[in-house]
PDB file of C-alpha atoms in Angstrom:
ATOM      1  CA  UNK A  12     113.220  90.784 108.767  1.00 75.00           C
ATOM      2  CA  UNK A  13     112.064  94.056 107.587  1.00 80.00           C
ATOM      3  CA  UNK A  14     109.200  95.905 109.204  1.00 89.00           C
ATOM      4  CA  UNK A  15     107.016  98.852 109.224  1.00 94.00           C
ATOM      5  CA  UNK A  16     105.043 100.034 112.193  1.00 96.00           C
ATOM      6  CA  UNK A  17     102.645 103.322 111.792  1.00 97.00           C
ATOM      7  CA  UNK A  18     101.295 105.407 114.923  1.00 97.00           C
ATOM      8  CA  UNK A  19      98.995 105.975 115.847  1.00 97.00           C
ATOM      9  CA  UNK A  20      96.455 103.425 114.419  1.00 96.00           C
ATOM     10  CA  UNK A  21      94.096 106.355 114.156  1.00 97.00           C
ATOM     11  CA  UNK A  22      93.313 109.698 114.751  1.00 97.00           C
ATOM     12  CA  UNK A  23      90.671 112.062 115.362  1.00 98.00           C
ATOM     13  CA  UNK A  24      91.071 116.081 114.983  1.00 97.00           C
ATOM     14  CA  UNK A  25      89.364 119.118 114.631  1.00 97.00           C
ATOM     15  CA  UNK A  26      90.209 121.346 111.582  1.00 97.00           C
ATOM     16  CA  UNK A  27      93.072 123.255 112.459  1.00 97.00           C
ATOM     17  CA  UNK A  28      94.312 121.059 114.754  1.00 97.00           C
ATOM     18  CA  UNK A  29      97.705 120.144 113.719  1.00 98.00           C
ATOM     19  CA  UNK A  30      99.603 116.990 114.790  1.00 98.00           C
ATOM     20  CA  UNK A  31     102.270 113.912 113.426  1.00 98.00           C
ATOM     21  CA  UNK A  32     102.001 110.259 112.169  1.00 98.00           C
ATOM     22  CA  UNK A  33     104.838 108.353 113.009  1.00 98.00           C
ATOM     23  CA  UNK A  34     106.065 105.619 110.730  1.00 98.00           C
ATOM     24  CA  UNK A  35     109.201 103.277 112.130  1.00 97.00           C
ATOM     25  CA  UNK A  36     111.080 101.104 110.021  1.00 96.00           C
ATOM     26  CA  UNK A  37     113.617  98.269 110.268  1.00 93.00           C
ATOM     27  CA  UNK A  38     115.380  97.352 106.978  1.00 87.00           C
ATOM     28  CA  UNK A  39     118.805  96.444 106.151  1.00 84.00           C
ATOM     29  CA  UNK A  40     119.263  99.367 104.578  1.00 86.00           C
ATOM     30  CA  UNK A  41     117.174 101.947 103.101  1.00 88.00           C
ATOM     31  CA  UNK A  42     116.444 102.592  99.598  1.00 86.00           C
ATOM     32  CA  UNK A  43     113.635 104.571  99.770  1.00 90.00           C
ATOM     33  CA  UNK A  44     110.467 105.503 102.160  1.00 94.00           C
ATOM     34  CA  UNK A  45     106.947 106.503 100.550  1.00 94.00           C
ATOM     35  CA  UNK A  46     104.129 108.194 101.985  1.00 97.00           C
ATOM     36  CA  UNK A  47     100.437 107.307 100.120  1.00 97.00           C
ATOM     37  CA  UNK A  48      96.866 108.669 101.235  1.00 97.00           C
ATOM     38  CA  UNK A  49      94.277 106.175 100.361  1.00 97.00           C
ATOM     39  CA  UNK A  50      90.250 107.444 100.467  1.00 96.00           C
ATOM     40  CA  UNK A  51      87.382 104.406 101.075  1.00 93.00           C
ATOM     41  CA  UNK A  52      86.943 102.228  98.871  1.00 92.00           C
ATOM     42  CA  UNK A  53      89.950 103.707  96.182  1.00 95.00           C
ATOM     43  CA  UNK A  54      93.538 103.271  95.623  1.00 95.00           C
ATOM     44  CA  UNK A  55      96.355 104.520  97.516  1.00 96.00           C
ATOM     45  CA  UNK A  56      97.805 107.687  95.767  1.00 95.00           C
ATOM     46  CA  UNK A  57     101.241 108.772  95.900  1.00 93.00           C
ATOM     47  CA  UNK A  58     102.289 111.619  98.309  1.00 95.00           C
ATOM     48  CA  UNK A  59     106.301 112.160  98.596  1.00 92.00           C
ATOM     49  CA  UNK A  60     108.863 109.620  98.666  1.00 91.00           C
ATOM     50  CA  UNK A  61     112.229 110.193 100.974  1.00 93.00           C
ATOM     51  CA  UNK A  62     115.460 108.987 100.502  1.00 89.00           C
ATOM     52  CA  UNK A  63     118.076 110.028 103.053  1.00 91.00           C
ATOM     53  CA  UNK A  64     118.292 110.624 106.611  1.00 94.00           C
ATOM     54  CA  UNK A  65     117.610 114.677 107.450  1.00 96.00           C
ATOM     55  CA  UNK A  66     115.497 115.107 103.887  1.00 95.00           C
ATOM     56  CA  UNK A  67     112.126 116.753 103.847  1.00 97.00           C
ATOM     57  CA  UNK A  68     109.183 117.494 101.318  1.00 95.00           C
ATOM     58  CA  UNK A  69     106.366 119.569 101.420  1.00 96.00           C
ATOM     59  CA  UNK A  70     103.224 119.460  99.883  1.00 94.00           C
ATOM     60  CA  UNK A  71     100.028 121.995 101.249  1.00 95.00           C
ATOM     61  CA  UNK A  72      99.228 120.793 104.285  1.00 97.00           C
ATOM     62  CA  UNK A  73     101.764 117.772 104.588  1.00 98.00           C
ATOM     63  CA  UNK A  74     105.434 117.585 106.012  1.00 98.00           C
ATOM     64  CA  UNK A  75     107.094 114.716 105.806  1.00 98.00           C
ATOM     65  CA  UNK A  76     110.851 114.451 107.117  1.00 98.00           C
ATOM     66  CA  UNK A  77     113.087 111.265 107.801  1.00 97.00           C
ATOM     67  CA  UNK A  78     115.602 109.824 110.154  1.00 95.00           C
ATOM     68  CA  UNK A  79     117.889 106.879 110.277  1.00 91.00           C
ATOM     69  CA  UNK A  80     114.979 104.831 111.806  1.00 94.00           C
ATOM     70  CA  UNK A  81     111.534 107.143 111.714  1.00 97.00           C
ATOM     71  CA  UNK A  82     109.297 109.238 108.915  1.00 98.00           C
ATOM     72  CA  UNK A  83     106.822 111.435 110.568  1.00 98.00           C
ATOM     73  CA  UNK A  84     104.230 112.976 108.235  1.00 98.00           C
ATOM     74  CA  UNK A  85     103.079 116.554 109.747  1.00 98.00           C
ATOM     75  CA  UNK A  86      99.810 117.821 108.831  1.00 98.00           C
ATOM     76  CA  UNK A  87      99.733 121.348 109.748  1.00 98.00           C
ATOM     77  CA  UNK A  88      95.738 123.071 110.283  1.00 98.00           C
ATOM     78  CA  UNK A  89      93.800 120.360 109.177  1.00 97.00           C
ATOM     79  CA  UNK A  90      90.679 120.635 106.612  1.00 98.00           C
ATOM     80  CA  UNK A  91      88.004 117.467 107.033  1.00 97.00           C
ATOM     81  CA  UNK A  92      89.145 117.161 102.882  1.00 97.00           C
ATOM     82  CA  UNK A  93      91.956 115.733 104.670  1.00 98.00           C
ATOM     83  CA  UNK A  94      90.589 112.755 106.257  1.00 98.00           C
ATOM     84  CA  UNK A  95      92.045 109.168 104.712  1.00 97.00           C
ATOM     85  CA  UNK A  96      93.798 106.519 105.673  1.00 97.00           C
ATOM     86  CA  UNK A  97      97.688 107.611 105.448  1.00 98.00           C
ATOM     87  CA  UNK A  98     100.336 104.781 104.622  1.00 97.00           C
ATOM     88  CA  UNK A  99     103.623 104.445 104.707  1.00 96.00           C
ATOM     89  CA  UNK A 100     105.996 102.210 102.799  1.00 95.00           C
ATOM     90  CA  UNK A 101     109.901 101.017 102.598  1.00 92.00           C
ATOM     91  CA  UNK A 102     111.713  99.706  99.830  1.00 89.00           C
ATOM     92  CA  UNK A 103     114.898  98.087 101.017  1.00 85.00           C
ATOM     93  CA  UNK A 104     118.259  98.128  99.590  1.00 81.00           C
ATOM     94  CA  UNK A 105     119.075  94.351  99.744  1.00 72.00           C
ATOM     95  CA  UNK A 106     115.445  94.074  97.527  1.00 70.00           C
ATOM     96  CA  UNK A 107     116.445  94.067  93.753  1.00 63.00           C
ATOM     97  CA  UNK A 108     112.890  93.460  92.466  1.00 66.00           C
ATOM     98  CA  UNK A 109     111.638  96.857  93.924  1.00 73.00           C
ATOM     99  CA  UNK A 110     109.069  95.640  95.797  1.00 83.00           C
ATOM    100  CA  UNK A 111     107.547  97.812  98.697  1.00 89.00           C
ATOM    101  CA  UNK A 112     106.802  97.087 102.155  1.00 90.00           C
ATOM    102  CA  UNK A 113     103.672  98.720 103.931  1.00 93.00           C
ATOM    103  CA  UNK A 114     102.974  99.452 107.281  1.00 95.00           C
ATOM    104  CA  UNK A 115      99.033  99.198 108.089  1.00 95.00           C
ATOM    105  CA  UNK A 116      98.228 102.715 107.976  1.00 96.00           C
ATOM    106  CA  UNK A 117      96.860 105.883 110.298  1.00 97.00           C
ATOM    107  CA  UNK A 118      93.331 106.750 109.614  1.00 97.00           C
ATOM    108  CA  UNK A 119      92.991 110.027 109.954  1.00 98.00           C
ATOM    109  CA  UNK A 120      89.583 111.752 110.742  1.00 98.00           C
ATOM    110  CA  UNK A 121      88.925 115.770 110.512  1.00 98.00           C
ATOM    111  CA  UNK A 122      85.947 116.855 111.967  1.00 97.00           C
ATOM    112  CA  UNK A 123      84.657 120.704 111.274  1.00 96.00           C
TER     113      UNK A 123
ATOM    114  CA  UNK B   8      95.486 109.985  80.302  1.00 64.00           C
ATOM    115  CA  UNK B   9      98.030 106.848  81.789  1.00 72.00           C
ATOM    116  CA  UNK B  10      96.958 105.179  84.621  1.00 92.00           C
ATOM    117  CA  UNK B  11      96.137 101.865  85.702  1.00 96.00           C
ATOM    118  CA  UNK B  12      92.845 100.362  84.921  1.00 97.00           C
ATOM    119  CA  UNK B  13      91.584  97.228  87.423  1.00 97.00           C
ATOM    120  CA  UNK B  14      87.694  95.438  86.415  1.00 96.00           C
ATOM    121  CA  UNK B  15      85.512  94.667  87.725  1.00 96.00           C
ATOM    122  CA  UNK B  16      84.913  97.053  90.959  1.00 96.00           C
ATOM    123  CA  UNK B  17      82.859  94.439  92.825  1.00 96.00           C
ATOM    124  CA  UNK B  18      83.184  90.610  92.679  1.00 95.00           C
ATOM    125  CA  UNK B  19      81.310  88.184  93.998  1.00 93.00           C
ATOM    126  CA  UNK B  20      82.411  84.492  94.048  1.00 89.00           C
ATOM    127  CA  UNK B  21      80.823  81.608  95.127  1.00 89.00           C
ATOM    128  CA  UNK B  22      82.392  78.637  96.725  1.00 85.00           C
ATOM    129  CA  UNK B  23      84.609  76.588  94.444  1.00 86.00           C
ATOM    130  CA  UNK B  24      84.103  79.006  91.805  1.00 91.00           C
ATOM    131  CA  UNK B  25      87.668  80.287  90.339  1.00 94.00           C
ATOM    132  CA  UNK B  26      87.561  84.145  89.439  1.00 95.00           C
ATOM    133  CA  UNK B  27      89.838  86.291  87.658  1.00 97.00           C
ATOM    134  CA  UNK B  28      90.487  89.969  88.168  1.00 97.00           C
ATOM    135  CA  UNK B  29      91.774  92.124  85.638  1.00 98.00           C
ATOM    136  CA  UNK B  30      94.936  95.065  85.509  1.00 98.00           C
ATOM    137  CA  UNK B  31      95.519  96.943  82.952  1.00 98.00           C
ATOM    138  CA  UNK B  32      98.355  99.723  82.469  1.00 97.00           C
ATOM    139  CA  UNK B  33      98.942 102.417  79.752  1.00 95.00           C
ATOM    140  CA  UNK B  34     102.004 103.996  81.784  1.00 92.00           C
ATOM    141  CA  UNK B  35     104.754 101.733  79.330  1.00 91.00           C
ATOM    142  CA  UNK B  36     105.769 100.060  83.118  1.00 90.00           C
ATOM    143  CA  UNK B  37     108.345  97.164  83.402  1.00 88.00           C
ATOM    144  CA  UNK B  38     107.048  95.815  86.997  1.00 90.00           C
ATOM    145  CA  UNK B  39     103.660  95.444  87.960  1.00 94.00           C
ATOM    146  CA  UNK B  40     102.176  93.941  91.414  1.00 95.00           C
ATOM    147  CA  UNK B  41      99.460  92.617  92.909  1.00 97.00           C
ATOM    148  CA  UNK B  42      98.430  93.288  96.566  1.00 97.00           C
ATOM    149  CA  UNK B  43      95.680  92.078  99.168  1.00 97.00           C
ATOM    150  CA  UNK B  44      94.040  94.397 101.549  1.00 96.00           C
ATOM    151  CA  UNK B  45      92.012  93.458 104.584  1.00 94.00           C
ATOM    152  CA  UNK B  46      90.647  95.830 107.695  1.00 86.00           C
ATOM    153  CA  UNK B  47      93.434  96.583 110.106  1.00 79.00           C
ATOM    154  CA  UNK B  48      96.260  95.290 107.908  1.00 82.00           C
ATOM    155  CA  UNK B  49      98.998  96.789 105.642  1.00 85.00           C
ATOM    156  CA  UNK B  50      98.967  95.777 101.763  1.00 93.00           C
ATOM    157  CA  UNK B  51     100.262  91.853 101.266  1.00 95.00           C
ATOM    158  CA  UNK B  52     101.863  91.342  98.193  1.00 94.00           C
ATOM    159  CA  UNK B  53     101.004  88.224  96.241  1.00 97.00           C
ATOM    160  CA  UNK B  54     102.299  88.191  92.828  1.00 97.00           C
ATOM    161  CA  UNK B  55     104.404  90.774  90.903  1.00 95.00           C
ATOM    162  CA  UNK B  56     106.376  90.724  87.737  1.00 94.00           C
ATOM    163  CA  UNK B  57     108.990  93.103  85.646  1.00 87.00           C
ATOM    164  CA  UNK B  58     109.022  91.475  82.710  1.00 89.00           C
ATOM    165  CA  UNK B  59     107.306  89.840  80.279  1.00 93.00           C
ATOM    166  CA  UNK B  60     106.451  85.796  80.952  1.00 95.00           C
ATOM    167  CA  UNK B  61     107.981  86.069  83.921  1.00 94.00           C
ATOM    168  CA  UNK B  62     106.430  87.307  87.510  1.00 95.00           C
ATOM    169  CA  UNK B  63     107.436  85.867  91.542  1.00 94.00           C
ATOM    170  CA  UNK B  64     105.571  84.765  94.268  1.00 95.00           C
ATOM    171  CA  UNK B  65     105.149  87.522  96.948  1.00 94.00           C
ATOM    172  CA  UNK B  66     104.455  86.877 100.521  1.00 92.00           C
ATOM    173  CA  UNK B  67     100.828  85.475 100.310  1.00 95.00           C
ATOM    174  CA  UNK B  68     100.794  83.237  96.929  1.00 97.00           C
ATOM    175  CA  UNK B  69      98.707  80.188  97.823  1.00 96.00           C
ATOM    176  CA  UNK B  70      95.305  80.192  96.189  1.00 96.00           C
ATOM    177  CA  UNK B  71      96.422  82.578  93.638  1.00 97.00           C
ATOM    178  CA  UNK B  72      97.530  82.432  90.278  1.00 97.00           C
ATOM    179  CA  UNK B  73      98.950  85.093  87.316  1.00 98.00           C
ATOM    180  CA  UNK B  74     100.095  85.470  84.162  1.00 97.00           C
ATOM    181  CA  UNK B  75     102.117  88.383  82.214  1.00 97.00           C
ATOM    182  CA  UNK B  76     101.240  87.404  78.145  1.00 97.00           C
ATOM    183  CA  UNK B  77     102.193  91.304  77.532  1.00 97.00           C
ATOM    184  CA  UNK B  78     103.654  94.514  78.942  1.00 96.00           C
ATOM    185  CA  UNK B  79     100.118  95.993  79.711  1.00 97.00           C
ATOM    186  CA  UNK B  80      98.617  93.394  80.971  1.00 98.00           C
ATOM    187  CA  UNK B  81      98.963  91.587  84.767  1.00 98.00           C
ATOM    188  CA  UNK B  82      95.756  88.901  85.427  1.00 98.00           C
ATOM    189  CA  UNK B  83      94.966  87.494  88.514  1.00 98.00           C
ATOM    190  CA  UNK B  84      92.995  84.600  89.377  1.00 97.00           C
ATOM    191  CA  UNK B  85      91.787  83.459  92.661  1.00 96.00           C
ATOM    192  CA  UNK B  86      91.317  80.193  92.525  1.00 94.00           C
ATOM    193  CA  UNK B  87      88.864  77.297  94.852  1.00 90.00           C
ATOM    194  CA  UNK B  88      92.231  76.842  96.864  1.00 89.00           C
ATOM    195  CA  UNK B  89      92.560  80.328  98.479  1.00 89.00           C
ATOM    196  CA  UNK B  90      90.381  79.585 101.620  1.00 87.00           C
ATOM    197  CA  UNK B  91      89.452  83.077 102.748  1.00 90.00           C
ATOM    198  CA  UNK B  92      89.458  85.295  99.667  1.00 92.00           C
ATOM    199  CA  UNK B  93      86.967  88.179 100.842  1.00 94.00           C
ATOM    200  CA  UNK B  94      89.603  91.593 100.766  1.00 96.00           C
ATOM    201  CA  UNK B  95      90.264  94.821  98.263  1.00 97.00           C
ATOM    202  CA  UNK B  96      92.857  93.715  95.897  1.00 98.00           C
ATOM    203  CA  UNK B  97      95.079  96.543  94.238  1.00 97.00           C
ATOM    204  CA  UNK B  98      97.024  96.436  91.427  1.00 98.00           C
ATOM    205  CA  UNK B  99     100.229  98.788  90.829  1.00 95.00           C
ATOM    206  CA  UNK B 100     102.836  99.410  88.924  1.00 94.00           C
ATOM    207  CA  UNK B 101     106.595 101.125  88.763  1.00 89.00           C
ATOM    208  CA  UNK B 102     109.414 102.085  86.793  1.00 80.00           C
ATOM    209  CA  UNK B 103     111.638 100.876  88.905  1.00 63.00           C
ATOM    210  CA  UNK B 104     113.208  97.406  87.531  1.00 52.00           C
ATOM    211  CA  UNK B 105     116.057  95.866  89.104  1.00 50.00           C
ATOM    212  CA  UNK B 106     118.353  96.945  91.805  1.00 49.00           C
ATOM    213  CA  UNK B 107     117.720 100.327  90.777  1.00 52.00           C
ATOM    214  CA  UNK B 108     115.916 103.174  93.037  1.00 57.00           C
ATOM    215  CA  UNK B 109     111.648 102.726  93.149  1.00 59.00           C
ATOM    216  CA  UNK B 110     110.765 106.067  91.539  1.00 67.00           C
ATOM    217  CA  UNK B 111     107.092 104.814  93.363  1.00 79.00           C
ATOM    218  CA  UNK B 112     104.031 102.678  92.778  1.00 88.00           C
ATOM    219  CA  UNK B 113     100.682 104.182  90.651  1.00 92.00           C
ATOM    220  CA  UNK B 114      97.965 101.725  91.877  1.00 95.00           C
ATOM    221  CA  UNK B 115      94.634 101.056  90.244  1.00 97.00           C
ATOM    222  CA  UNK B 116      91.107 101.973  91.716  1.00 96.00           C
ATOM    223  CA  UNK B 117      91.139  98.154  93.314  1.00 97.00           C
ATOM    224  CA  UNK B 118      88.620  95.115  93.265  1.00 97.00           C
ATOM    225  CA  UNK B 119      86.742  94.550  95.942  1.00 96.00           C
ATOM    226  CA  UNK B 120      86.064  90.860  96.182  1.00 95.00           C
ATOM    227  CA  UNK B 121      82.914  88.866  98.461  1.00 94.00           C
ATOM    228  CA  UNK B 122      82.590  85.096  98.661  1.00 89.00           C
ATOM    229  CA  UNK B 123      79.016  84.202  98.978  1.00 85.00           C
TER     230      UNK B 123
END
């Protein structure tokens, strides 16, 4: 059966703090791995998506990079604009309908 | 500007009472889905579709209930049978149809639904 599993649950910095989410994943085979960030209340919004081991993307503040079994999403010198909820999601290759699989998230708080 | 349009924002339903929450996309998308949200918990999938009159069961279907009458358009209903309804439902949709690679979801703002 396919899973996702995000560390840590959640996560308290201070600005400029830097650290990693971890997301691990057990699929049949890999098609592709997303990264969203979703704010209270609103819907997730798309960050980067991955699709081979040893590939990485960029985007300000955010690193994320993938392995065979892991995504880790860096965020380098935190600002509090950066506090969300972070998720993380597989598509698998045996899936032909394209349907995603989400893990339950990293909250992420960034205190001044 | 394309994007993904869900009504209402907040729903309240009272026991027995069947509801129906709307999604709405201008993006020209083949597949659209509908996911449940609840503290603690990744996004369940419940319904989605990629083509017209036709849409699957996801991993949570009982109690629930959609159509797919046109391209743009991807109801859902909660009906009396869905025993603990109370969660942020989020609609999406994607490019991706078939076996092909998911280019990635757009979601909507969500509906955040209370039983009283």
């Amino acid at each position: 059966e396919d899973q996702v599993t995000q560390s840590p649950e959640a996560l308290r910095l201070q600005e400029g703090e830097s650290s990693s989410l971890n997301c691990s994943y057990t699929v049949s085979g890999l098609r592709g791995l997303f990264w969203y960030r979703q704010d209270p209340g609103k819907g997730p919004e798309f960050l980067f998506t991955l699709y081979s081991a040893g590939e990485e993307k960029e985007k300000e503040r955010l690193k994320a990079t993938l392995t065979k079994k892991e995504s880790f999403l860096h965020i380098t010198a935190p600002k509090p604009e950066d506090s969300a909820t972070y998720l993380c999601a597989v598509q698998a290759t045996g899936d032909s309908w394209g349907k995603l699989q989400f893990g339950a998230g990293t909250q992420v708080v960034v205190t001044p | 500007d394309g994007g993904i349009t869900q009504s209402p924002k907040y729903l309240f339903r009272k026991e027995g009472q069947n509801v129906t929450l709307s999604c709405e996309q201008n993006l020209n998308h083949d597949a659209m889905y509908w996911y449940r949200q609840d503290p603690g918990q990744g996004l369940r999938l419940i319904y989605y579709s990629q083509i017209v009159n036709d849409f699957q069961k996801g991993d949570i279907a009982e109690g629930y209930s959609v159509s797919r009458e046109k391209k743009e358009s991807f109801p859902l209903t909660v009906t009396s049978a869905q025993k603990n309804p109370t969660a942020f439902y989020l609609c999406a949709s994607s490019t991706q149809t078939g076996g092909r690679r998911n280019y990635g979801y757009t979601f909507g703002s969500g509906t955040r639904l209370t039983v009283v």
